[in-house]
mmCIF file of C-alpha atoms in Angstrom:
data_model
loop_
_atom_site.group_PDB
_atom_site.id
_atom_site.type_symbol
_atom_site.label_atom_id
_atom_site.label_comp_id
_atom_site.label_asym_id
_atom_site.label_seq_id
_atom_site.Cartn_x
_atom_site.Cartn_y
_atom_site.Cartn_z
ATOM 1 C CA MET M 1 12.448 -135.285 -57.244
ATOM 2 C CA LYS M 2 13.501 -132.216 -59.223
ATOM 3 C CA LYS M 3 15.761 -131.072 -56.402
ATOM 4 C CA LEU M 4 17.160 -134.588 -56.067
ATOM 5 C CA LYS M 5 18.099 -134.699 -59.769
ATOM 6 C CA GLN M 6 19.973 -131.439 -59.357
ATOM 7 C CA ASN M 7 22.053 -132.852 -56.523
ATOM 8 C CA GLN M 8 25.640 -133.611 -57.551
ATOM 9 C CA TYR M 9 25.398 -137.077 -56.003
ATOM 10 C CA PHE M 10 22.210 -138.073 -57.827
ATOM 11 C CA GLY M 11 24.172 -139.700 -60.663
ATOM 12 C CA ILE M 12 26.240 -141.783 -58.262
ATOM 13 C CA ILE M 13 23.151 -142.890 -56.356
ATOM 14 C CA LEU M 14 21.427 -143.845 -59.617
ATOM 15 C CA LEU M 15 24.431 -145.887 -60.753
ATOM 16 C CA LEU M 16 24.638 -147.671 -57.394
ATOM 17 C CA VAL M 17 20.934 -148.502 -57.593
ATOM 18 C CA MET M 18 21.500 -149.924 -61.085
ATOM 19 C CA LEU M 19 24.472 -151.939 -59.808
ATOM 20 C CA VAL M 20 22.477 -153.492 -56.968
ATOM 21 C CA ALA M 21 19.468 -154.075 -59.231
ATOM 22 C CA PHE M 22 21.474 -156.010 -61.827
ATOM 23 C CA TRP M 23 23.122 -158.083 -59.108
ATOM 24 C CA ALA M 24 19.745 -158.883 -57.551
ATOM 25 C CA ILE M 25 18.124 -159.816 -60.876
ATOM 26 C CA PHE M 26 20.872 -162.214 -61.933
ATOM 27 C CA LYS M 27 21.167 -163.610 -58.403
ATOM 28 C CA LEU M 28 17.464 -164.497 -58.447
ATOM 29 C CA LEU M 29 17.730 -166.049 -61.918
ATOM 30 C CA ALA M 30 20.922 -168.013 -61.238
ATOM 31 C CA PRO M 31 21.406 -168.281 -57.455
ATOM 32 C CA ALA M 32 23.854 -171.189 -57.641
ATOM 33 C CA THR M 33 26.198 -169.850 -60.314
ATOM 34 C CA PHE M 34 26.147 -166.079 -59.893
ATOM 35 C CA GLY M 35 26.906 -163.438 -57.328
ATOM 36 C CA SER M 36 28.732 -165.267 -54.543
ATOM 37 C CA PRO M 37 31.377 -163.187 -52.705
ATOM 38 C CA ASP M 38 34.237 -165.005 -54.459
ATOM 39 C CA LYS M 39 32.655 -164.529 -57.870
ATOM 40 C CA LEU M 40 31.926 -160.862 -57.174
ATOM 41 C CA ALA M 41 35.581 -160.339 -56.251
ATOM 42 C CA THR M 42 36.566 -161.833 -59.613
ATOM 43 C CA TYR M 43 34.057 -159.672 -61.501
ATOM 44 C CA MET M 44 35.423 -156.587 -59.795
ATOM 45 C CA LYS M 45 39.000 -157.474 -60.768
ATOM 46 C CA SER M 46 38.017 -157.178 -64.414
ATOM 47 C CA ALA M 47 36.034 -154.005 -63.769
ATOM 48 C CA LEU M 48 39.026 -152.361 -62.069
ATOM 49 C CA ILE M 49 41.213 -153.092 -65.095
ATOM 50 C CA TYR M 50 38.788 -151.790 -67.711
ATOM 51 C CA ALA M 51 37.973 -148.694 -65.648
ATOM 52 C CA VAL M 52 41.626 -147.627 -65.769
ATOM 53 C CA GLY M 53 41.475 -147.682 -69.562
ATOM 54 C CA GLY M 54 38.105 -145.935 -69.442
ATOM 55 C CA CYS M 55 39.680 -143.090 -67.479
ATOM 56 C CA GLY M 56 42.334 -142.711 -70.156
ATOM 57 C CA LEU M 57 39.799 -142.686 -72.971
ATOM 58 C CA TYR M 58 37.781 -140.040 -71.153
ATOM 59 C CA PHE M 59 40.430 -137.390 -71.835
ATOM 60 C CA ILE M 60 40.026 -137.992 -75.568
ATOM 61 C CA CYS M 61 36.316 -138.675 -75.874
ATOM 62 C CA VAL M 62 35.242 -135.656 -73.831
ATOM 63 C CA MET M 63 36.894 -133.522 -76.530
ATOM 64 C CA GLY M 64 35.172 -135.352 -79.375
ATOM 65 C CA PRO M 65 37.779 -137.659 -81.002
ATOM 66 C CA PHE M 66 38.137 -141.416 -80.449
ATOM 67 C CA ASP M 67 41.089 -143.747 -80.043
ATOM 68 C CA MET M 68 40.633 -147.118 -81.697
ATOM 69 C CA SER M 69 44.200 -148.250 -80.949
ATOM 70 C CA VAL M 70 43.486 -149.007 -77.281
ATOM 71 C CA GLY M 71 43.630 -152.764 -77.781
ATOM 72 C CA ALA M 72 46.810 -152.653 -79.858
ATOM 73 C CA ASN M 73 48.397 -150.375 -77.263
ATOM 74 C CA ILE M 74 47.514 -152.723 -74.417
ATOM 75 C CA VAL M 75 48.725 -155.804 -76.293
ATOM 76 C CA LEU M 76 52.087 -154.254 -77.192
ATOM 77 C CA SER M 77 52.551 -152.648 -73.763
ATOM 78 C CA SER M 78 51.692 -155.941 -72.026
ATOM 79 C CA ILE M 79 54.219 -157.843 -74.141
ATOM 80 C CA ILE M 80 56.913 -155.265 -73.416
ATOM 81 C CA ALA M 81 56.018 -155.377 -69.707
ATOM 82 C CA CYS M 82 56.385 -159.136 -69.672
ATOM 83 C CA ASN M 83 59.735 -159.044 -71.469
ATOM 84 C CA ALA M 84 61.035 -156.192 -69.302
ATOM 85 C CA SER M 85 60.118 -158.038 -66.109
ATOM 86 C CA VAL M 86 62.516 -160.822 -67.084
ATOM 87 C CA ARG M 87 65.463 -158.408 -67.067
ATOM 88 C CA PHE M 88 64.462 -155.769 -64.541
ATOM 89 C CA GLY M 89 61.864 -157.421 -62.299
ATOM 90 C CA TYR M 90 58.976 -155.338 -60.998
ATOM 91 C CA LEU M 91 60.740 -152.133 -62.072
ATOM 92 C CA GLY M 92 60.569 -153.271 -65.689
ATOM 93 C CA LEU M 93 57.011 -154.561 -65.276
ATOM 94 C CA ILE M 94 55.853 -151.112 -64.131
ATOM 95 C CA ILE M 95 57.988 -148.625 -66.031
ATOM 96 C CA ALA M 96 58.203 -150.312 -69.448
ATOM 97 C CA PRO M 97 54.440 -150.464 -70.227
ATOM 98 C CA ILE M 98 53.893 -146.934 -68.907
ATOM 99 C CA LEU M 99 56.603 -145.603 -71.222
ATOM 100 C CA CYS M 100 55.323 -147.693 -74.128
ATOM 101 C CA GLY M 101 51.702 -146.699 -73.636
ATOM 102 C CA THR M 102 52.547 -143.012 -73.212
ATOM 103 C CA LEU M 103 54.763 -143.020 -76.315
ATOM 104 C CA ILE M 104 52.010 -144.639 -78.371
ATOM 105 C CA GLY M 105 49.543 -142.043 -77.106
ATOM 106 C CA LEU M 106 51.929 -139.233 -78.048
ATOM 107 C CA ILE M 107 52.393 -140.694 -81.545
ATOM 108 C CA ASN M 108 48.625 -141.015 -81.972
ATOM 109 C CA GLY M 109 48.093 -137.396 -80.970
ATOM 110 C CA LEU M 110 50.856 -135.996 -83.169
ATOM 111 C CA VAL M 111 49.780 -137.953 -86.245
ATOM 112 C CA TYR M 112 46.138 -136.982 -85.699
ATOM 113 C CA ILE M 113 46.998 -133.284 -85.399
ATOM 114 C CA LYS M 114 49.540 -133.183 -88.226
ATOM 115 C CA LEU M 115 47.466 -135.092 -90.788
ATOM 116 C CA HIS M 116 44.191 -133.272 -90.029
ATOM 117 C CA ILE M 117 42.094 -136.375 -90.662
ATOM 118 C CA SER M 118 39.609 -138.344 -88.572
ATOM 119 C CA SER M 119 40.977 -139.767 -85.332
ATOM 120 C CA LEU M 120 39.193 -143.030 -86.162
ATOM 121 C CA ILE M 121 41.136 -143.438 -89.401
ATOM 122 C CA VAL M 122 44.429 -142.422 -87.793
ATOM 123 C CA THR M 123 44.191 -144.747 -84.814
ATOM 124 C CA VAL M 124 42.905 -147.721 -86.817
ATOM 125 C CA ALA M 125 45.794 -147.347 -89.261
ATOM 126 C CA LEU M 126 48.307 -147.019 -86.431
ATOM 127 C CA SER M 127 46.788 -150.086 -84.754
ATOM 128 C CA LEU M 128 48.014 -152.174 -87.662
ATOM 129 C CA ILE M 129 51.545 -150.894 -87.051
ATOM 130 C CA TYR M 130 51.387 -151.546 -83.310
ATOM 131 C CA GLU M 131 50.052 -155.044 -83.938
ATOM 132 C CA ALA M 132 52.923 -155.714 -86.342
ATOM 133 C CA LEU M 133 55.363 -154.592 -83.636
ATOM 134 C CA SER M 134 53.715 -156.979 -81.166
ATOM 135 C CA VAL M 135 54.220 -159.863 -83.596
ATOM 136 C CA TYR M 136 57.850 -158.828 -84.083
ATOM 137 C CA ALA M 137 58.388 -158.606 -80.310
ATOM 138 C CA THR M 138 57.123 -162.140 -79.728
ATOM 139 C CA ASN M 139 57.973 -163.855 -83.029
ATOM 140 C CA GLY M 140 54.286 -164.713 -83.129
ATOM 141 C CA LYS M 141 54.478 -166.672 -79.882
ATOM 142 C CA ASN M 142 52.660 -166.370 -76.583
ATOM 143 C CA VAL M 143 54.500 -164.560 -73.759
ATOM 144 C CA ILE M 144 53.902 -165.600 -70.154
ATOM 145 C CA LEU M 145 54.530 -163.470 -67.099
ATOM 146 C CA ASP M 146 56.729 -165.206 -64.550
ATOM 147 C CA ILE M 147 54.824 -166.381 -61.481
ATOM 148 C CA GLY M 148 57.039 -164.241 -59.274
ATOM 149 C CA PHE M 149 55.773 -160.990 -60.840
ATOM 150 C CA ARG M 150 51.999 -161.405 -60.698
ATOM 151 C CA ALA M 151 51.206 -159.331 -57.608
ATOM 152 C CA PHE M 152 49.173 -156.807 -59.626
ATOM 153 C CA GLY M 153 46.856 -159.587 -60.751
ATOM 154 C CA ASP M 154 45.210 -159.949 -57.348
ATOM 155 C CA TYR M 155 44.164 -157.947 -54.297
ATOM 156 C CA PRO M 156 45.398 -155.690 -52.781
ATOM 157 C CA ALA M 157 48.101 -154.646 -55.295
ATOM 158 C CA ASN M 158 45.678 -154.422 -58.235
ATOM 159 C CA LEU M 159 43.273 -152.312 -56.176
ATOM 160 C CA ILE M 160 46.064 -149.980 -55.048
ATOM 161 C CA LEU M 161 47.295 -149.413 -58.614
ATOM 162 C CA ALA M 162 43.765 -148.950 -59.950
ATOM 163 C CA VAL M 163 42.795 -146.463 -57.224
ATOM 164 C CA PHE M 164 46.013 -144.554 -57.909
ATOM 165 C CA ALA M 165 44.984 -144.286 -61.575
ATOM 166 C CA TYR M 166 41.464 -143.128 -60.665
ATOM 167 C CA LEU M 167 42.744 -140.482 -58.261
ATOM 168 C CA LEU M 168 45.279 -139.271 -60.823
ATOM 169 C CA CYS M 169 42.557 -138.925 -63.460
ATOM 170 C CA ALA M 170 40.236 -137.099 -61.064
ATOM 171 C CA PHE M 171 43.010 -134.754 -59.939
ATOM 172 C CA ILE M 172 44.015 -133.841 -63.503
ATOM 173 C CA LEU M 173 40.416 -133.202 -64.529
ATOM 174 C CA LYS M 174 39.471 -131.117 -61.509
ATOM 175 C CA TYR M 175 42.597 -129.298 -60.387
ATOM 176 C CA THR M 176 44.817 -128.734 -63.442
ATOM 177 C CA LYS M 177 44.790 -126.511 -66.495
ATOM 178 C CA VAL M 178 44.772 -129.636 -68.658
ATOM 179 C CA GLY M 179 41.437 -130.682 -67.171
ATOM 180 C CA THR M 180 39.932 -127.214 -67.548
ATOM 181 C CA TYR M 181 40.999 -126.915 -71.179
ATOM 182 C CA THR M 182 39.881 -130.466 -71.897
ATOM 183 C CA TYR M 183 36.334 -129.576 -70.884
ATOM 184 C CA ALA M 184 36.541 -126.222 -72.670
ATOM 185 C CA ILE M 185 37.489 -127.867 -75.961
ATOM 186 C CA GLY M 186 34.823 -130.527 -75.521
ATOM 187 C CA SER M 187 32.175 -127.912 -74.782
ATOM 188 C CA ASN M 188 32.935 -125.731 -77.803
ATOM 189 C CA GLU M 189 36.230 -125.987 -79.627
ATOM 190 C CA VAL M 190 35.793 -122.709 -81.538
ATOM 191 C CA ILE M 191 35.078 -120.679 -78.410
ATOM 192 C CA ALA M 192 37.987 -122.351 -76.599
ATOM 193 C CA LYS M 193 40.309 -121.423 -79.466
ATOM 194 C CA ASN M 194 39.054 -117.832 -79.460
ATOM 195 C CA MET M 195 39.724 -117.703 -75.712
ATOM 196 C CA GLY M 196 43.376 -118.464 -76.411
ATOM 197 C CA VAL M 197 43.447 -122.211 -75.752
ATOM 198 C CA ASN M 198 46.029 -124.014 -77.878
ATOM 199 C CA VAL M 199 43.589 -126.672 -79.083
ATOM 200 C CA PRO M 200 46.067 -128.863 -81.058
ATOM 201 C CA LYS M 201 48.490 -128.912 -78.119
ATOM 202 C CA TYR M 202 45.888 -130.045 -75.618
ATOM 203 C CA LYS M 203 44.525 -132.675 -77.961
ATOM 204 C CA VAL M 204 48.019 -134.154 -78.164
ATOM 205 C CA VAL M 205 48.209 -133.955 -74.356
ATOM 206 C CA ALA M 206 44.886 -135.803 -74.115
ATOM 207 C CA PHE M 207 46.110 -138.645 -76.354
ATOM 208 C CA THR M 208 49.367 -138.816 -74.399
ATOM 209 C CA LEU M 209 47.578 -138.979 -71.053
ATOM 210 C CA ALA M 210 45.295 -141.666 -72.441
ATOM 211 C CA GLY M 211 48.359 -143.666 -73.462
ATOM 212 C CA LEU M 212 49.733 -143.404 -69.936
ATOM 213 C CA PHE M 213 46.527 -144.892 -68.530
ATOM 214 C CA PHE M 214 46.572 -147.658 -71.149
ATOM 215 C CA GLY M 215 50.088 -148.467 -69.941
ATOM 216 C CA LEU M 216 48.731 -148.763 -66.402
ATOM 217 C CA GLN M 217 45.932 -150.968 -67.695
ATOM 218 C CA ALA M 218 48.520 -153.140 -69.439
ATOM 219 C CA ILE M 219 50.230 -153.805 -66.085
ATOM 220 C CA LEU M 220 46.942 -154.995 -64.613
ATOM 221 C CA THR M 221 46.025 -156.930 -67.757
ATOM 222 C CA ILE M 222 49.210 -158.986 -68.035
ATOM 223 C CA SER M 223 49.273 -159.572 -64.266
ATOM 224 C CA PHE M 224 45.665 -160.766 -64.175
ATOM 225 C CA GLY M 225 45.738 -162.807 -67.387
ATOM 226 C CA THR M 226 49.415 -163.866 -66.898
ATOM 227 C CA SER M 227 49.960 -164.200 -70.653
ATOM 228 C CA MET M 228 49.540 -162.220 -73.858
ATOM 229 C CA THR M 229 49.389 -163.210 -77.506
ATOM 230 C CA SER M 230 50.461 -160.865 -80.286
ATOM 231 C CA ALA M 231 47.681 -159.463 -82.452
ATOM 232 C CA SER M 232 47.265 -159.042 -86.200
ATOM 233 C CA ASN M 233 44.598 -158.028 -88.720
ATOM 234 C CA LEU M 234 43.013 -155.723 -86.130
ATOM 235 C CA SER M 235 42.212 -158.637 -83.802
ATOM 236 C CA SER M 236 43.143 -156.335 -80.908
ATOM 237 C CA MET M 237 40.128 -154.168 -81.716
ATOM 238 C CA SER M 238 37.877 -156.273 -79.474
ATOM 239 C CA ARG M 239 39.763 -154.905 -76.471
ATOM 240 C CA ASN M 240 38.600 -151.369 -77.281
ATOM 241 C CA PHE M 241 34.955 -151.543 -76.409
ATOM 242 C CA THR M 242 34.718 -152.527 -72.747
ATOM 243 C CA PRO M 243 36.890 -149.578 -71.596
ATOM 244 C CA LEU M 244 34.947 -147.387 -74.040
ATOM 245 C CA MET M 245 31.656 -148.286 -72.347
ATOM 246 C CA GLY M 246 33.047 -147.108 -69.039
ATOM 247 C CA THR M 247 34.065 -143.860 -70.719
ATOM 248 C CA PHE M 248 30.537 -143.371 -72.020
ATOM 249 C CA PHE M 249 29.191 -143.846 -68.516
ATOM 250 C CA GLY M 250 31.536 -141.054 -67.452
ATOM 251 C CA LEU M 251 30.327 -138.835 -70.288
ATOM 252 C CA ALA M 252 26.680 -139.543 -69.555
ATOM 253 C CA PHE M 253 27.041 -138.656 -65.863
ATOM 254 C CA LYS M 254 29.724 -135.951 -66.031
ATOM 255 C CA LYS M 255 27.100 -133.263 -65.477
ATOM 256 C CA TYR M 256 26.996 -134.444 -61.848
ATOM 257 C CA GLY M 257 30.705 -133.707 -61.501
ATOM 258 C CA HIS M 258 32.009 -137.215 -60.765
ATOM 259 C CA PRO M 259 32.957 -138.811 -64.105
ATOM 260 C CA VAL M 260 35.666 -141.078 -62.689
ATOM 261 C CA ILE M 261 33.289 -142.638 -60.160
ATOM 262 C CA ALA M 262 30.745 -143.091 -62.964
ATOM 263 C CA ILE M 263 33.362 -144.868 -65.082
ATOM 264 C CA VAL M 264 34.252 -147.275 -62.269
ATOM 265 C CA ILE M 265 30.657 -148.101 -61.328
ATOM 266 C CA GLY M 266 29.730 -148.330 -65.012
ATOM 267 C CA GLU M 267 32.415 -150.951 -65.611
ATOM 268 C CA MET M 268 31.148 -152.892 -62.591
ATOM 269 C CA ILE M 269 27.642 -152.871 -64.076
ATOM 270 C CA ILE M 270 28.946 -154.119 -67.418
ATOM 271 C CA GLN M 271 30.864 -156.950 -65.740
ATOM 272 C CA LEU M 272 27.778 -157.988 -63.781
ATOM 273 C CA MET M 273 25.816 -158.099 -67.030
ATOM 274 C CA PHE M 274 28.488 -160.118 -68.848
ATOM 275 C CA ASN M 275 28.883 -162.677 -66.101
ATOM 276 C CA GLY M 276 25.169 -162.754 -65.339
ATOM 277 C CA PHE M 277 24.325 -163.949 -68.831
ATOM 278 C CA VAL M 278 27.124 -166.518 -68.706
ATOM 279 C CA ALA M 279 25.763 -167.783 -65.367
ATOM 280 C CA LEU M 280 22.385 -168.228 -67.036
ATOM 281 C CA GLY M 281 24.015 -170.535 -69.576
ATOM 282 C CA ALA M 282 24.067 -168.103 -72.453
ATOM 283 C CA PRO M 283 26.984 -168.506 -74.887
ATOM 284 C CA THR M 284 29.984 -166.270 -74.312
ATOM 285 C CA THR M 285 29.141 -164.503 -77.571
ATOM 286 C CA ILE M 286 26.229 -162.934 -75.691
ATOM 287 C CA GLN M 287 28.863 -160.515 -74.411
ATOM 288 C CA ASN M 288 29.041 -159.055 -77.906
ATOM 289 C CA VAL M 289 25.280 -158.543 -77.880
ATOM 290 C CA VAL M 290 25.418 -156.918 -74.441
ATOM 291 C CA THR M 291 28.369 -154.762 -75.523
ATOM 292 C CA GLY M 292 26.608 -153.549 -78.648
ATOM 293 C CA ALA M 293 23.304 -152.869 -76.912
ATOM 294 C CA ALA M 294 24.978 -151.096 -74.002
ATOM 295 C CA LEU M 295 27.056 -148.951 -76.351
ATOM 296 C CA LEU M 296 23.965 -147.892 -78.296
ATOM 297 C CA LEU M 297 22.072 -147.066 -75.116
ATOM 298 C CA ILE M 298 24.898 -145.127 -73.521
ATOM 299 C CA VAL M 299 25.736 -143.237 -76.715
ATOM 300 C CA ALA M 300 22.073 -142.260 -76.973
ATOM 301 C CA LEU M 301 22.404 -140.691 -73.521
ATOM 302 C CA THR M 302 25.508 -138.742 -74.521
ATOM 303 C CA THR M 303 24.456 -137.306 -77.890
ATOM 304 C CA LYS M 304 23.175 -134.018 -76.458
ATOM 305 C CA PRO M 305 26.267 -132.279 -75.077
ATOM 306 C CA VAL M 306 25.957 -128.807 -73.608
ATOM 307 C CA LYS M 307 27.467 -126.341 -76.038
ATOM 308 C CA GLY M 308 29.086 -123.055 -75.183
ATOM 309 C CA ALA M 309 29.588 -123.684 -71.471
ATOM 310 C CA VAL M 310 31.539 -120.935 -69.747
ATOM 311 C CA VAL M 311 34.925 -122.055 -68.456
ATOM 312 C CA LYS M 312 36.349 -119.963 -65.650
#
């Protein structure tokens, strides 16, 4: 067992066992309303979307900060994607939210670095601005994506875009200087700085990369949901936590070397839990209970980071 735990694939195996176990439990409890192939395909659509955002958040959270503007970013980027698709078709649907999300990420990073205050305070305050822009962009009305531009809301286009995002995240983390420095800063920021790493620069890069992934998530979100309503009074904040749970799965299992896979499987587990309770007849608000409990559990698993790791 000790040798098995040291295997780099142990974390993935454990997550897959958890995934199958949750499916089996809810299937036994609600055989008629849970877990059919069609329903599983729908659950996985949501998991694919949230996992893209979870990959983006990973760049930030592995360093220590948080981004609480994820929901506001996705709302505004989705609205811009919808509006751009009217004028430029699929080109606008793809490029506009990526540019919007990346720009928001860059702004978040620059403001966080320049003001030298908590990332939570910075991103919550900026969320109010992004929400105001979403209201301005829609005049407070609901925007609907034209039926001719909804390919990314279903298989295989959504799967292709999501897998592209996962592979991009994995490549950056494993094969680029950005990934190396991201882990170095997260391991010990002081040592990384003494080694010559430009910590402020790479924190801005992390926020910018996160914004890019939120733009990709926005494409999937508006295509799957087909409509988006502007947000105000931090109502977009509820969109933050499901991607964040996937990120925490990645943090908890990153010691096995496959954080992106952990994020994806983690989001699948969360979706099974959400829909399992709904299938049992529990009110939809049970999702908030599951979200809170899962966050507490996963955070408890990630509160003992390894300090001072050597980065080669």
